[in-house]
Amino acid sequence: MADTENRPTNFIRNIIDGDLASGKHASTHTRFPPEPNGFLHIGHAKSICLNFGIAQDYKGLCNLRFDDTNPEKEDIDYVHSIQDDVKWLGFGWDGEICYSSNYFDDLYGYAVELIEKGLAYVCFLSPEQAREYRGTLTEPGKNSPHRDTSVEENLALFEKMKNGEFKEGECVLRAKIDMASSFMVLRDPIIYRIRFAHHHQTGDKWCIYPMYDFTHCISDALEGITHSLCTLEFQDNRRLYDWVLEHISIECKPQQIEFSRLNLEYTVMSKRKLNDLVENGQVEGWDDPRMPTIAGLRRRGYTPASIREFCKRIGITKQDNMVEMGMLEACIRDDLNENAPRAMAVLDPVKIVIENYDADKVEMLCAPNHPTLDMGERELPFTREIFIEREDFRVEANKKFKRLVLGKEVRLRNAYVIKAERIEEDDAGNITTIYCTYDDETLGKNPADGRKVKGVIHWVSATRCIEAEVRQYDRLFSVPNPAAADDFTATLNPDSLVVIDSAKLEPSLANAAAEQGFQFERLGYYSRDNKAQKLTFNQTVGLRDSWAKIEQA
Ligand code: ATP
Ligand code: MG
């Protein structure tokens, strides 16, 4: 039995506990079966954490299987990105990577077995006719005129299909089940179709490809899967899953169990839709930091631990629901609050000249990298000219404004107390420089005469700072459920990316490693981009939940 500390509980794990207790299974064997037709998204992370998490906790096995029966839509690049993402999330598969296409010979053999048993036939109805014959939810279907073709003839026809003697779409192989079944999936479903397509694993060996429902259950059984976990939309397909395994000679009978998919507000979660965004250039690629893909979240600054924690918090149930973005963000915020070093950056700078500070003096001040944990310290150059955030200064303000006000004092984070003496403006009335004085008795201590200085603001040296591009992100879509719109791309948020070309950063950030996260003090969490040539930081998440606020506005 697994160690039970920190183990999630859910209805699937309860079923497994029962199966192990009753002796139905001696151990667990799960699988994660993506189709390599796009990058993985956060919904897949839910399935990954479930399947690999069960293997970890029960000391079982978990396969990575590429469900690759759609050669036209699949690509070897996706095969690679999916492996990267699973590993990055902190999981590893047992044994070799599996491909459904490894089983094409077996699958062909089982299809022949069904034909031999009189349980499959080659059908020549056109797609339009087949739709007519299928019936509706309220009306039974009609038998295909090809349903009673003899076994011998079907064997010969299927052989011809395999040999490329029919055109694409001319015929299909169908299972002979029940055209009156209340489960549409059992109305003589297609199990093989013709596709003259090059396959990324099997090349041009095949021109017939098995359908998902036929492939999946047999692949599971061939791999000795005990519990085949999938999302709710396959509930009805379970009838077909069980039917196929019941009617072919195969020992292993995996149990399919469905759970609800993850839906996340303000984004879409289907590879097809995400692919549209990439293809139409509406994002910069699958790993655009606004994308809900694992690669996008990674570039945005999410950590593997934060995504695993999110999957744990949402849990596994059979209830369909929509998860708030705030819930995902809370996970990375909690992680980075604890683990990210602090740094200072000024995104919208206004210059300060400290008139009583020597023009050529540079003082190296020490600042702790974390307020509570021991993460060491770094040096901050302090100089006569510094930048502060434009919105941290006002000519006049009431007491609630705890920042710099003309004629008043404020503390510079990790440095001195300064007082704003006068300002300089351009012709348009924009402040160009704020002239200040500093109190050299206030480094690391309060003013000696008991003056109270309430506010603390961040700053960087104007002469010793470095410049970087900072990308500020907002939700990718402007409605909570873009998938419900007629055209989901019409609901894209036009302001989802704001690029700041030359933000001013403290010099220690020049050495930031790719994907290293920081708290830019008072601004939020940022992570060094893993792709851009020039120094670039992506905003990961704000310091507080801004979604809740937007909801009320
Ligand atoms: P998509 O529409 O995004 O392509 P899919 O279900 O077709 O989704 P697959 O590559 O077939 O994608 O999925 C691999 C596994 O991940 C499946 O077991 C599937 O059920 C699971 N999965 C996919 N999307 C989600 C989701 N949103 N929430 C939970 N599990 C998911
Ligand atoms: Mg799919």
mmCIF file of C-alpha atoms and ligand atoms in Angstrom, residues 31-37 39-48 51 67 82 212 216 229-234 259-263 269-272 274, ligand 1:
data_model
loop_
_atom_site.group_PDB
_atom_site.id
_atom_site.type_symbol
_atom_site.label_atom_id
_atom_site.label_comp_id
_atom_site.label_asym_id
_atom_site.label_seq_id
_atom_site.Cartn_x
_atom_site.Cartn_y
_atom_site.Cartn_z
ATOM 1 C CA ARG A 31 -1.734 5.506 -18.728
ATOM 2 C CA PHE A 32 -1.765 9.033 -20.040
ATOM 3 C CA PRO A 33 -2.886 8.840 -23.695
ATOM 4 C CA PRO A 34 -2.558 12.198 -25.505
ATOM 5 C CA GLU A 35 -3.156 12.544 -29.192
ATOM 6 C CA PRO A 36 -0.072 14.307 -30.612
ATOM 7 C CA ASN A 37 -2.119 16.974 -32.407
ATOM 8 C CA PHE A 39 0.701 21.068 -27.180
ATOM 9 C CA LEU A 40 -0.625 19.916 -23.835
ATOM 10 C CA HIS A 41 -2.751 22.333 -21.837
ATOM 11 C CA ILE A 42 -3.599 22.723 -18.171
ATOM 12 C CA GLY A 43 -6.529 20.314 -18.633
ATOM 13 C CA HIS A 44 -4.062 17.628 -19.618
ATOM 14 C CA ALA A 45 -2.097 18.450 -16.471
ATOM 15 C CA LYS A 46 -5.151 17.336 -14.508
ATOM 16 C CA SER A 47 -5.105 13.996 -16.278
ATOM 17 C CA ILE A 48 -1.305 13.692 -15.941
ATOM 18 C CA ASN A 51 -2.664 9.020 -13.820
ATOM 19 C CA ASP A 67 -2.898 7.933 -29.307
ATOM 20 C CA ILE A 82 4.382 16.371 -24.930
ATOM 21 C CA TYR A 212 -10.369 5.912 -31.556
ATOM 22 C CA HIS A 216 -8.177 2.774 -27.293
ATOM 23 C CA LEU A 229 -9.251 7.035 -16.771
ATOM 24 C CA CYS A 230 -10.845 9.426 -19.214
ATOM 25 C CA THR A 231 -13.102 12.440 -19.300
ATOM 26 C CA LEU A 232 -16.897 12.416 -19.040
ATOM 27 C CA GLU A 233 -17.662 12.808 -22.732
ATOM 28 C CA PHE A 234 -16.587 9.181 -23.160
ATOM 29 C CA PHE A 259 -14.135 12.077 -14.495
ATOM 30 C CA SER A 260 -15.000 15.668 -15.347
ATOM 31 C CA ARG A 261 -12.680 17.706 -17.517
ATOM 32 C CA LEU A 262 -11.078 20.872 -16.310
ATOM 33 C CA ASN A 263 -12.631 24.030 -17.701
ATOM 34 C CA MET A 269 -9.120 24.251 -23.481
ATOM 35 C CA SER A 270 -9.241 22.425 -26.748
ATOM 36 C CA LYS A 271 -6.191 21.779 -28.855
ATOM 37 C CA ARG A 272 -8.192 22.530 -31.969
ATOM 38 C CA LEU A 274 -5.644 26.657 -29.394
HETATM 39 P P1 ATP B 1 -8.422 18.371 -26.689
HETATM 40 O O1 ATP B 1 -9.816 18.681 -27.113
HETATM 41 O O2 ATP B 1 -7.796 19.474 -25.921
HETATM 42 O O3 ATP B 1 -7.601 17.882 -27.817
HETATM 43 P P2 ATP B 1 -8.581 15.673 -25.930
HETATM 44 O O4 ATP B 1 -9.339 15.011 -24.841
HETATM 45 O O5 ATP B 1 -8.978 15.404 -27.331
HETATM 46 O O6 ATP B 1 -8.569 17.212 -25.622
HETATM 47 P P3 ATP B 1 -6.244 14.087 -25.759
HETATM 48 O O7 ATP B 1 -4.909 14.387 -26.292
HETATM 49 O O8 ATP B 1 -7.011 12.993 -26.384
HETATM 50 O O9 ATP B 1 -7.042 15.443 -25.809
HETATM 51 O O10 ATP B 1 -6.196 13.907 -24.189
HETATM 52 C C1 ATP B 1 -5.327 13.072 -23.482
HETATM 53 C C2 ATP B 1 -5.901 12.820 -22.119
HETATM 54 O O11 ATP B 1 -6.083 14.047 -21.428
HETATM 55 C C3 ATP B 1 -7.252 12.164 -22.226
HETATM 56 O O12 ATP B 1 -7.329 11.118 -21.298
HETATM 57 C C4 ATP B 1 -8.217 13.256 -21.909
HETATM 58 O O13 ATP B 1 -9.379 12.788 -21.328
HETATM 59 C C5 ATP B 1 -7.410 14.145 -20.961
HETATM 60 N N1 ATP B 1 -7.866 15.525 -21.033
HETATM 61 C C6 ATP B 1 -7.944 16.309 -22.131
HETATM 62 N N2 ATP B 1 -8.474 17.499 -21.840
HETATM 63 C C7 ATP B 1 -8.747 17.489 -20.510
HETATM 64 C C8 ATP B 1 -9.312 18.430 -19.592
HETATM 65 N N3 ATP B 1 -9.699 19.636 -19.989
HETATM 66 N N4 ATP B 1 -9.434 18.058 -18.309
HETATM 67 C C9 ATP B 1 -9.029 16.842 -17.895
HETATM 68 N N5 ATP B 1 -8.494 15.915 -18.701
HETATM 69 C C10 ATP B 1 -8.344 16.220 -19.985
#
